[in-house]
């Protein structure tokens, strides 16, 4: 057996299908035996394109060091060591290392989370193995596997096709040719010099089935495939930064520049103050450290990755990280009806023919010939299967098979008597499908589809066993039947047929048809959806129903769910087509139900809503849905019924196809954004506090209140803990009472900027006061000359512990912009409590372990001073709580 590499020997496109079976030792009726699959998996490995080498731990670690701040710090290490200040040098080095380790850990965790999401969204392949048909992960395919292709699927490996039914494949990813290639399994080439693009009996990995269906045998997998041989293809860089991350990186840069400015300024001031060179250098470094929020990027990455992992557990798989942010701004959710708003569990309730007119399927009665033909035709024109309780395929079709069983029609017999010889697949533009059958009497063609489309193709009806020309009276009767069914929210499907005298071509299928009748099936709405729609409404989000179904049926369901109140809010695709772009945009907001839409209508609907300044999410599942998913701000693909194309074009995948999941994803998105904002605002407030303290002291001519090593410790260790914990805050249900966040809004809106400044001012002043108080206790003024070193150290310890206490307590107040700490629940984020306890514990370690104490140049302080520190520590938090309280009272009045 061989796997695709054979320059001299015959290649697979030169083999007949039988030769392929022999070569790859596979029985086409059974597929590979499961044991054989296991053996081959061992031999050939995973069917994945491996090109991107995984980054090594080593390189991740070193990439953490590639940062301007770290350079400054490394320079500081060298200078301090050169000056003989070994302990300082070592401390700075240790902090750098801890920081790099934390950064590395965060990066690994974030990339694992993303990798897990990607694998959840990875394509599946439909195979036959050991005689059974089922889906497997595409990466588990082996040479010899029997794979089924249908429209919307990616070709999961290189295949030699063995059966093709109107199969068309878009190979542009491989050949650059944008027109889909018509495939033919029967073709066998003699010549070995056939270009890839011309081999119509082959299907290549990563190309896309756009039409029809087919079966193929896997001939090569992974890097042995044609696409695997193209090295460039694999170098695609998957890492995309979200707008949020880009904005934060920008902010970081601005702050960095500001830091340099401050340093230069301080340098000049200190020079004139006559401070010594060493101190000046260390002070500048400390200030740089204080002003750059270095933890920012890592914290945002980790909060995002935790958030998307949590969303995935709740069935919303984020494919593109920026979507998390956009979700919070969505104000229009366009959703498919069938399967998303409804259960997609269809049951035929009524049927209509010109024999008995409208009948309830549960009512006993003699079955009329027209009714028999209706059901038989529906069965023959279906691809679904139903055996005891095992079913595959479209639920609409399964319902038809169930109807046949319910009426005691032997499905097996009719399928055996009239084998299918040709077919024209369903698509959501035509809204119908047809199959051609042959029996002893000749040919029969059945077409099933949407009544309004099908009726246009009929020129006769079947009445009392006669094929008679269709009249307006017939059409009225049909449309009355449709109206009656639709008013009960029944989904209608019509059948027509004809008896061609010869084996006709597909383009002659859907014309000159004879109308037989129609069925009406119920598809109950999902229970939870009604509440979700109400929840969305309260959150300023409008739900729009987009469906291929009939207008009245759609409206009946929309009304039941609270999407529409009167029929004016419903419009059909045809009516949309009559409006030009501008008119559509002007009227779009009047509608909530779009029925009988085509994929093209969907794009126009999205564009019109966007034109009006809305942020739109759109669902899709079909082959033709990619354009509308791309056009939407958030494209949402169905995880169960969705095609690979739709999934690929989407920003988010619904693992359960459920509308309610979209709304809970929006809630999560809002919460994640808020959490990131809390972390960032907290970090910035802390940094402003540090800069304030240092800056004021230096400009005022005082000794520096915090040493470089102390600042580093606070900034890289103590600050980071509560910032990460804030990012993990449990979601607040109340976010769904707010309007969607404006896309233009930035981090500093809603008073966040003020809180940063206020918090910073408070923290900075309290630190300075504690610092001065240290001198005062020892009967010195902070401006005195010749103060003993212990007094400096004591006062710095006061400043050090105060700033930490302020920051740790203050973090509690950041959890909610309006609610008090107690309303939010003091213990509802145990991570934060843990971070605060750990933060204090670390300070105690630094203080009480003698080596540490000496290294950080700290002093033990009196019990009374501990009291002062705790008291000071509570002030910023209490003031913030007071402000929130005033705000709440004002709002209430
Ligand atoms: P939604 O767009 O909300 O998912 P839908 O399933 O009705 O709703 P489509 O799948 O585009 O949308 O179907 C449109 C119409 O085509 C249906 O209302 C039905 O009349 C017809 N139809 C659906 N499935 C089939 C099928 N398997 N064979 C023939 N006609 C079908």
PDB file of N, CA and C in Angstrom, residues 2-72:
ATOM      1  N   UNK A   2       0.339   2.287  -0.491  1.00  0.00           N
ATOM      2  CA  UNK A   2       1.195   3.468  -0.521  1.00  0.00           C
ATOM      3  C   UNK A   2       0.381   4.715  -0.223  1.00  0.00           C
ATOM      4  N   UNK A   3       1.044   5.801   0.019  1.00  0.00           N
ATOM      5  CA  UNK A   3       0.333   6.943   0.591  1.00  0.00           C
ATOM      6  C   UNK A   3       0.418   8.210  -0.232  1.00  0.00           C
ATOM      7  N   UNK A   4       0.659   8.084  -1.482  1.00  0.00           N
ATOM      8  CA  UNK A   4       0.593   9.295  -2.270  1.00  0.00           C
ATOM      9  C   UNK A   4       1.918   9.689  -2.908  1.00  0.00           C
ATOM     10  N   UNK A   5       2.997   9.129  -2.414  1.00  0.00           N
ATOM     11  CA  UNK A   5       4.298   9.439  -2.994  1.00  0.00           C
ATOM     12  C   UNK A   5       4.681   8.354  -3.973  1.00  0.00           C
ATOM     13  N   UNK A   6       4.587   8.618  -5.208  1.00  0.00           N
ATOM     14  CA  UNK A   6       5.053   7.589  -6.140  1.00  0.00           C
ATOM     15  C   UNK A   6       5.292   8.232  -7.470  1.00  0.00           C
ATOM     16  N   UNK A   7       6.473   8.747  -7.636  1.00  0.00           N
ATOM     17  CA  UNK A   7       6.794   9.458  -8.855  1.00  0.00           C
ATOM     18  C   UNK A   7       6.746   8.554 -10.102  1.00  0.00           C
ATOM     19  N   UNK A   8       7.214   7.338  -9.983  1.00  0.00           N
ATOM     20  CA  UNK A   8       7.322   6.499 -11.182  1.00  0.00           C
ATOM     21  C   UNK A   8       6.094   5.613 -11.335  1.00  0.00           C
ATOM     22  N   UNK A   9       5.676   4.978 -10.206  1.00  0.00           N
ATOM     23  CA  UNK A   9       4.578   4.030 -10.307  1.00  0.00           C
ATOM     24  C   UNK A   9       3.294   4.777 -10.652  1.00  0.00           C
ATOM     25  N   UNK A  10       2.251   4.004 -10.913  1.00  0.00           N
ATOM     26  CA  UNK A  10       0.966   4.580 -11.275  1.00  0.00           C
ATOM     27  C   UNK A  10       0.390   5.368 -10.091  1.00  0.00           C
ATOM     28  N   UNK A  11      -0.267   6.463 -10.380  1.00  0.00           N
ATOM     29  CA  UNK A  11      -0.873   7.240  -9.304  1.00  0.00           C
ATOM     30  C   UNK A  11      -2.362   6.958  -9.231  1.00  0.00           C
ATOM     31  N   UNK A  12      -2.984   7.398  -8.128  1.00  0.00           N
ATOM     32  CA  UNK A  12      -4.375   6.996  -7.898  1.00  0.00           C
ATOM     33  C   UNK A  12      -5.338   7.469  -8.967  1.00  0.00           C
ATOM     34  N   UNK A  13      -5.081   8.617  -9.557  1.00  0.00           N
ATOM     35  CA  UNK A  13      -6.029   9.085 -10.584  1.00  0.00           C
ATOM     36  C   UNK A  13      -5.935   8.250 -11.854  1.00  0.00           C
ATOM     37  N   UNK A  14      -4.905   7.387 -11.924  1.00  0.00           N
ATOM     38  CA  UNK A  14      -4.768   6.511 -13.088  1.00  0.00           C
ATOM     39  C   UNK A  14      -5.410   5.149 -12.860  1.00  0.00           C
ATOM     40  N   UNK A  15      -5.843   4.916 -11.630  1.00  0.00           N
ATOM     41  CA  UNK A  15      -6.474   3.623 -11.308  1.00  0.00           C
ATOM     42  C   UNK A  15      -7.976   3.675 -11.547  1.00  0.00           C
ATOM     43  N   UNK A  16      -8.567   2.533 -11.850  1.00  0.00           N
ATOM     44  CA  UNK A  16     -10.022   2.440 -11.845  1.00  0.00           C
ATOM     45  C   UNK A  16     -10.438   2.304 -10.378  1.00  0.00           C
ATOM     46  N   UNK A  17     -11.733   2.515 -10.113  1.00  0.00           N
ATOM     47  CA  UNK A  17     -12.157   2.442  -8.712  1.00  0.00           C
ATOM     48  C   UNK A  17     -11.877   1.070  -8.111  1.00  0.00           C
ATOM     49  N   UNK A  18     -12.085   0.016  -8.908  1.00  0.00           N
ATOM     50  CA  UNK A  18     -11.821  -1.329  -8.373  1.00  0.00           C
ATOM     51  C   UNK A  18     -10.354  -1.509  -7.996  1.00  0.00           C
ATOM     52  N   UNK A  19      -9.487  -0.940  -8.828  1.00  0.00           N
ATOM     53  CA  UNK A  19      -8.061  -1.040  -8.516  1.00  0.00           C
ATOM     54  C   UNK A  19      -7.735  -0.289  -7.220  1.00  0.00           C
ATOM     55  N   UNK A  20      -8.463   0.822  -7.022  1.00  0.00           N
ATOM     56  CA  UNK A  20      -8.229   1.590  -5.797  1.00  0.00           C
ATOM     57  C   UNK A  20      -8.598   0.750  -4.577  1.00  0.00           C
ATOM     58  N   UNK A  21      -9.759   0.083  -4.648  1.00  0.00           N
ATOM     59  CA  UNK A  21     -10.168  -0.773  -3.512  1.00  0.00           C
ATOM     60  C   UNK A  21      -9.091  -1.813  -3.233  1.00  0.00           C
ATOM     61  N   UNK A  22      -8.563  -2.406  -4.323  1.00  0.00           N
ATOM     62  CA  UNK A  22      -7.549  -3.452  -4.141  1.00  0.00           C
ATOM     63  C   UNK A  22      -6.274  -2.890  -3.548  1.00  0.00           C
ATOM     64  N   UNK A  23      -5.846  -1.776  -4.113  1.00  0.00           N
ATOM     65  CA  UNK A  23      -4.611  -1.149  -3.633  1.00  0.00           C
ATOM     66  C   UNK A  23      -4.687  -0.846  -2.141  1.00  0.00           C
ATOM     67  N   UNK A  24      -5.823  -0.286  -1.736  1.00  0.00           N
ATOM     68  CA  UNK A  24      -5.923   0.176  -0.347  1.00  0.00           C
ATOM     69  C   UNK A  24      -6.611  -0.838   0.556  1.00  0.00           C
ATOM     70  N   UNK A  25      -6.852  -2.032   0.000  1.00  0.00           N
ATOM     71  CA  UNK A  25      -7.418  -3.138   0.775  1.00  0.00           C
ATOM     72  C   UNK A  25      -8.673  -2.723   1.530  1.00  0.00           C
ATOM     73  N   UNK A  26      -9.651  -2.212   0.764  1.00  0.00           N
ATOM     74  CA  UNK A  26     -10.878  -1.792   1.435  1.00  0.00           C
ATOM     75  C   UNK A  26     -12.093  -2.294   0.652  1.00  0.00           C
ATOM     76  N   UNK A  27     -13.091  -2.749   1.392  1.00  0.00           N
ATOM     77  CA  UNK A  27     -14.348  -3.177   0.800  1.00  0.00           C
ATOM     78  C   UNK A  27     -15.300  -1.981   0.816  1.00  0.00           C
ATOM     79  N   UNK A  28     -15.723  -1.483  -0.355  1.00  0.00           N
ATOM     80  CA  UNK A  28     -16.516  -0.246  -0.389  1.00  0.00           C
ATOM     81  C   UNK A  28     -17.864  -0.356   0.325  1.00  0.00           C
ATOM     82  N   UNK A  29     -18.379  -1.589   0.508  1.00  0.00           N
ATOM     83  CA  UNK A  29     -19.677  -1.714   1.176  1.00  0.00           C
ATOM     84  C   UNK A  29     -19.539  -1.666   2.695  1.00  0.00           C
ATOM     85  N   UNK A  30     -18.368  -1.994   3.164  1.00  0.00           N
ATOM     86  CA  UNK A  30     -18.173  -2.109   4.615  1.00  0.00           C
ATOM     87  C   UNK A  30     -17.247  -1.010   5.145  1.00  0.00           C
ATOM     88  N   UNK A  31     -16.346  -0.574   4.301  1.00  0.00           N
ATOM     89  CA  UNK A  31     -15.328   0.367   4.774  1.00  0.00           C
ATOM     90  C   UNK A  31     -14.230  -0.392   5.486  1.00  0.00           C
ATOM     91  N   UNK A  32     -13.327   0.307   6.098  1.00  0.00           N
ATOM     92  CA  UNK A  32     -12.244  -0.376   6.809  1.00  0.00           C
ATOM     93  C   UNK A  32     -12.778  -0.960   8.104  1.00  0.00           C
ATOM     94  N   UNK A  33     -12.178  -2.050   8.489  1.00  0.00           N
ATOM     95  CA  UNK A  33     -12.487  -2.669   9.770  1.00  0.00           C
ATOM     96  C   UNK A  33     -11.905  -1.788  10.880  1.00  0.00           C
ATOM     97  N   UNK A  34     -12.590  -1.715  12.028  1.00  0.00           N
ATOM     98  CA  UNK A  34     -12.122  -0.798  13.074  1.00  0.00           C
ATOM     99  C   UNK A  34     -10.707  -1.117  13.563  1.00  0.00           C
ATOM    100  N   UNK A  35     -10.383  -2.407  13.604  1.00  0.00           N
ATOM    101  CA  UNK A  35      -9.020  -2.780  14.036  1.00  0.00           C
ATOM    102  C   UNK A  35      -7.982  -2.304  13.032  1.00  0.00           C
ATOM    103  N   UNK A  36      -8.363  -2.435  11.759  1.00  0.00           N
ATOM    104  CA  UNK A  36      -7.462  -2.014  10.688  1.00  0.00           C
ATOM    105  C   UNK A  36      -7.217  -0.505  10.789  1.00  0.00           C
ATOM    106  N   UNK A  37      -8.293   0.236  11.111  1.00  0.00           N
ATOM    107  CA  UNK A  37      -8.168   1.685  11.257  1.00  0.00           C
ATOM    108  C   UNK A  37      -7.136   1.999  12.337  1.00  0.00           C
ATOM    109  N   UNK A  38      -7.254   1.310  13.465  1.00  0.00           N
ATOM    110  CA  UNK A  38      -6.325   1.548  14.574  1.00  0.00           C
ATOM    111  C   UNK A  38      -4.892   1.285  14.127  1.00  0.00           C
ATOM    112  N   UNK A  39      -4.727   0.168  13.379  1.00  0.00           N
ATOM    113  CA  UNK A  39      -3.389  -0.184  12.902  1.00  0.00           C
ATOM    114  C   UNK A  39      -2.840   0.919  11.993  1.00  0.00           C
ATOM    115  N   UNK A  40      -3.707   1.358  11.075  1.00  0.00           N
ATOM    116  CA  UNK A  40      -3.230   2.381  10.125  1.00  0.00           C
ATOM    117  C   UNK A  40      -2.979   3.720  10.813  1.00  0.00           C
ATOM    118  N   UNK A  41      -3.786   4.007  11.847  1.00  0.00           N
ATOM    119  CA  UNK A  41      -3.543   5.267  12.576  1.00  0.00           C
ATOM    120  C   UNK A  41      -2.152   5.259  13.181  1.00  0.00           C
ATOM    121  N   UNK A  42      -1.782   4.081  13.673  1.00  0.00           N
ATOM    122  CA  UNK A  42      -0.447   3.939  14.249  1.00  0.00           C
ATOM    123  C   UNK A  42       0.612   4.181  13.178  1.00  0.00           C
ATOM    124  N   UNK A  43       0.340   3.602  12.000  1.00  0.00           N
ATOM    125  CA  UNK A  43       1.327   3.656  10.932  1.00  0.00           C
ATOM    126  C   UNK A  43       1.444   5.061  10.319  1.00  0.00           C
ATOM    127  N   UNK A  44       0.304   5.717  10.076  1.00  0.00           N
ATOM    128  CA  UNK A  44       0.343   6.985   9.337  1.00  0.00           C
ATOM    129  C   UNK A  44       0.228   8.229  10.207  1.00  0.00           C
ATOM    130  N   UNK A  45      -0.143   8.040  11.451  1.00  0.00           N
ATOM    131  CA  UNK A  45      -0.256   9.208  12.328  1.00  0.00           C
ATOM    132  C   UNK A  45      -1.516  10.000  12.049  1.00  0.00           C
ATOM    133  N   UNK A  46      -1.589  11.168  12.654  1.00  0.00           N
ATOM    134  CA  UNK A  46      -2.788  12.000  12.552  1.00  0.00           C
ATOM    135  C   UNK A  46      -2.885  12.648  11.177  1.00  0.00           C
ATOM    136  N   UNK A  47      -4.121  12.834  10.741  1.00  0.00           N
ATOM    137  CA  UNK A  47      -4.345  13.506   9.468  1.00  0.00           C
ATOM    138  C   UNK A  47      -4.382  15.015   9.700  1.00  0.00           C
ATOM    139  N   UNK A  48      -3.223  15.577  10.035  1.00  0.00           N
ATOM    140  CA  UNK A  48      -3.164  17.024  10.257  1.00  0.00           C
ATOM    141  C   UNK A  48      -1.983  17.603   9.499  1.00  0.00           C
ATOM    142  N   UNK A  49      -2.126  18.864   9.168  1.00  0.00           N
ATOM    143  CA  UNK A  49      -1.037  19.540   8.485  1.00  0.00           C
ATOM    144  C   UNK A  49      -0.128  20.133   9.551  1.00  0.00           C
ATOM    145  N   UNK A  50       1.022  19.514   9.737  1.00  0.00           N
ATOM    146  CA  UNK A  50       1.918  20.034  10.764  1.00  0.00           C
ATOM    147  C   UNK A  50       3.015  20.795  10.079  1.00  0.00           C
ATOM    148  N   UNK A  51       3.093  22.044  10.352  1.00  0.00           N
ATOM    149  CA  UNK A  51       4.143  22.834   9.747  1.00  0.00           C
ATOM    150  C   UNK A  51       4.651  23.770  10.804  1.00  0.00           C
ATOM    151  N   UNK A  52       3.652  24.349  11.507  1.00  0.00           N
ATOM    152  CA  UNK A  52       4.049  25.264  12.566  1.00  0.00           C
ATOM    153  C   UNK A  52       4.626  24.460  13.708  1.00  0.00           C
ATOM    154  N   UNK A  53       5.888  24.691  13.975  1.00  0.00           N
ATOM    155  CA  UNK A  53       6.488  24.005  15.121  1.00  0.00           C
ATOM    156  C   UNK A  53       5.939  24.650  16.361  1.00  0.00           C
ATOM    157  N   UNK A  54       5.698  23.826  17.357  1.00  0.00           N
ATOM    158  CA  UNK A  54       5.236  24.410  18.617  1.00  0.00           C
ATOM    159  C   UNK A  54       6.380  25.185  19.237  1.00  0.00           C
ATOM    160  N   UNK A  55       6.056  26.354  19.780  1.00  0.00           N
ATOM    161  CA  UNK A  55       7.099  27.146  20.431  1.00  0.00           C
ATOM    162  C   UNK A  55       7.616  26.371  21.637  1.00  0.00           C
ATOM    163  N   UNK A  56       8.935  26.358  21.831  1.00  0.00           N
ATOM    164  CA  UNK A  56       9.464  25.645  22.995  1.00  0.00           C
ATOM    165  C   UNK A  56       9.296  26.511  24.244  1.00  0.00           C
ATOM    166  N   UNK A  57       9.313  25.846  25.393  1.00  0.00           N
ATOM    167  CA  UNK A  57       9.204  26.560  26.671  1.00  0.00           C
ATOM    168  C   UNK A  57      10.273  27.639  26.756  1.00  0.00           C
ATOM    169  N   UNK A  58      11.461  27.215  26.313  1.00  0.00           N
ATOM    170  CA  UNK A  58      12.614  28.078  26.341  1.00  0.00           C
ATOM    171  C   UNK A  58      12.347  29.388  25.580  1.00  0.00           C
ATOM    172  N   UNK A  59      11.795  29.231  24.364  1.00  0.00           N
ATOM    173  CA  UNK A  59      11.601  30.443  23.564  1.00  0.00           C
ATOM    174  C   UNK A  59      10.447  31.278  24.121  1.00  0.00           C
ATOM    175  N   UNK A  60       9.436  30.615  24.694  1.00  0.00           N
ATOM    176  CA  UNK A  60       8.353  31.394  25.314  1.00  0.00           C
ATOM    177  C   UNK A  60       8.927  32.198  26.473  1.00  0.00           C
ATOM    178  N   UNK A  61       9.783  31.527  27.262  1.00  0.00           N
ATOM    179  CA  UNK A  61      10.381  32.193  28.415  1.00  0.00           C
ATOM    180  C   UNK A  61      11.196  33.416  27.966  1.00  0.00           C
ATOM    181  N   UNK A  62      12.005  33.205  26.931  1.00  0.00           N
ATOM    182  CA  UNK A  62      12.846  34.321  26.506  1.00  0.00           C
ATOM    183  C   UNK A  62      12.060  35.444  25.858  1.00  0.00           C
ATOM    184  N   UNK A  63      10.939  35.073  25.231  1.00  0.00           N
ATOM    185  CA  UNK A  63      10.156  36.141  24.608  1.00  0.00           C
ATOM    186  C   UNK A  63       9.578  37.070  25.673  1.00  0.00           C
ATOM    187  N   UNK A  64       9.447  36.551  26.904  1.00  0.00           N
ATOM    188  CA  UNK A  64       8.961  37.402  27.990  1.00  0.00           C
ATOM    189  C   UNK A  64       9.989  38.486  28.345  1.00  0.00           C
ATOM    190  N   UNK A  65      11.247  38.160  28.076  1.00  0.00           N
ATOM    191  CA  UNK A  65      12.302  39.099  28.471  1.00  0.00           C
ATOM    192  C   UNK A  65      12.505  40.196  27.423  1.00  0.00           C
ATOM    193  N   UNK A  66      11.890  39.958  26.256  1.00  0.00           N
ATOM    194  CA  UNK A  66      12.072  40.900  25.166  1.00  0.00           C
ATOM    195  C   UNK A  66      11.106  42.071  25.328  1.00  0.00           C
ATOM    196  N   UNK A  67      11.454  42.945  26.239  1.00  0.00           N
ATOM    197  CA  UNK A  67      10.528  44.020  26.588  1.00  0.00           C
ATOM    198  C   UNK A  67      11.346  45.202  27.086  1.00  0.00           C
ATOM    199  N   UNK A  68      10.930  46.396  26.694  1.00  0.00           N
ATOM    200  CA  UNK A  68      11.720  47.582  27.033  1.00  0.00           C
ATOM    201  C   UNK A  68      11.972  47.698  28.535  1.00  0.00           C
ATOM    202  N   UNK A  69      10.917  47.420  29.317  1.00  0.00           N
ATOM    203  CA  UNK A  69      11.054  47.551  30.764  1.00  0.00           C
ATOM    204  C   UNK A  69      12.116  46.594  31.297  1.00  0.00           C
ATOM    205  N   UNK A  70      12.095  45.371  30.762  1.00  0.00           N
ATOM    206  CA  UNK A  70      13.056  44.377  31.225  1.00  0.00           C
ATOM    207  C   UNK A  70      14.487  44.836  30.905  1.00  0.00           C
ATOM    208  N   UNK A  71      14.668  45.473  29.735  1.00  0.00           N
ATOM    209  CA  UNK A  71      16.006  45.986  29.419  1.00  0.00           C
ATOM    210  C   UNK A  71      16.459  46.983  30.474  1.00  0.00           C
ATOM    211  N   UNK A  72      15.541  47.876  30.825  1.00  0.00           N
ATOM    212  CA  UNK A  72      15.865  48.889  31.828  1.00  0.00           C
ATOM    213  C   UNK A  72      16.288  48.190  33.121  1.00  0.00           C
TER     214      UNK A  72
END
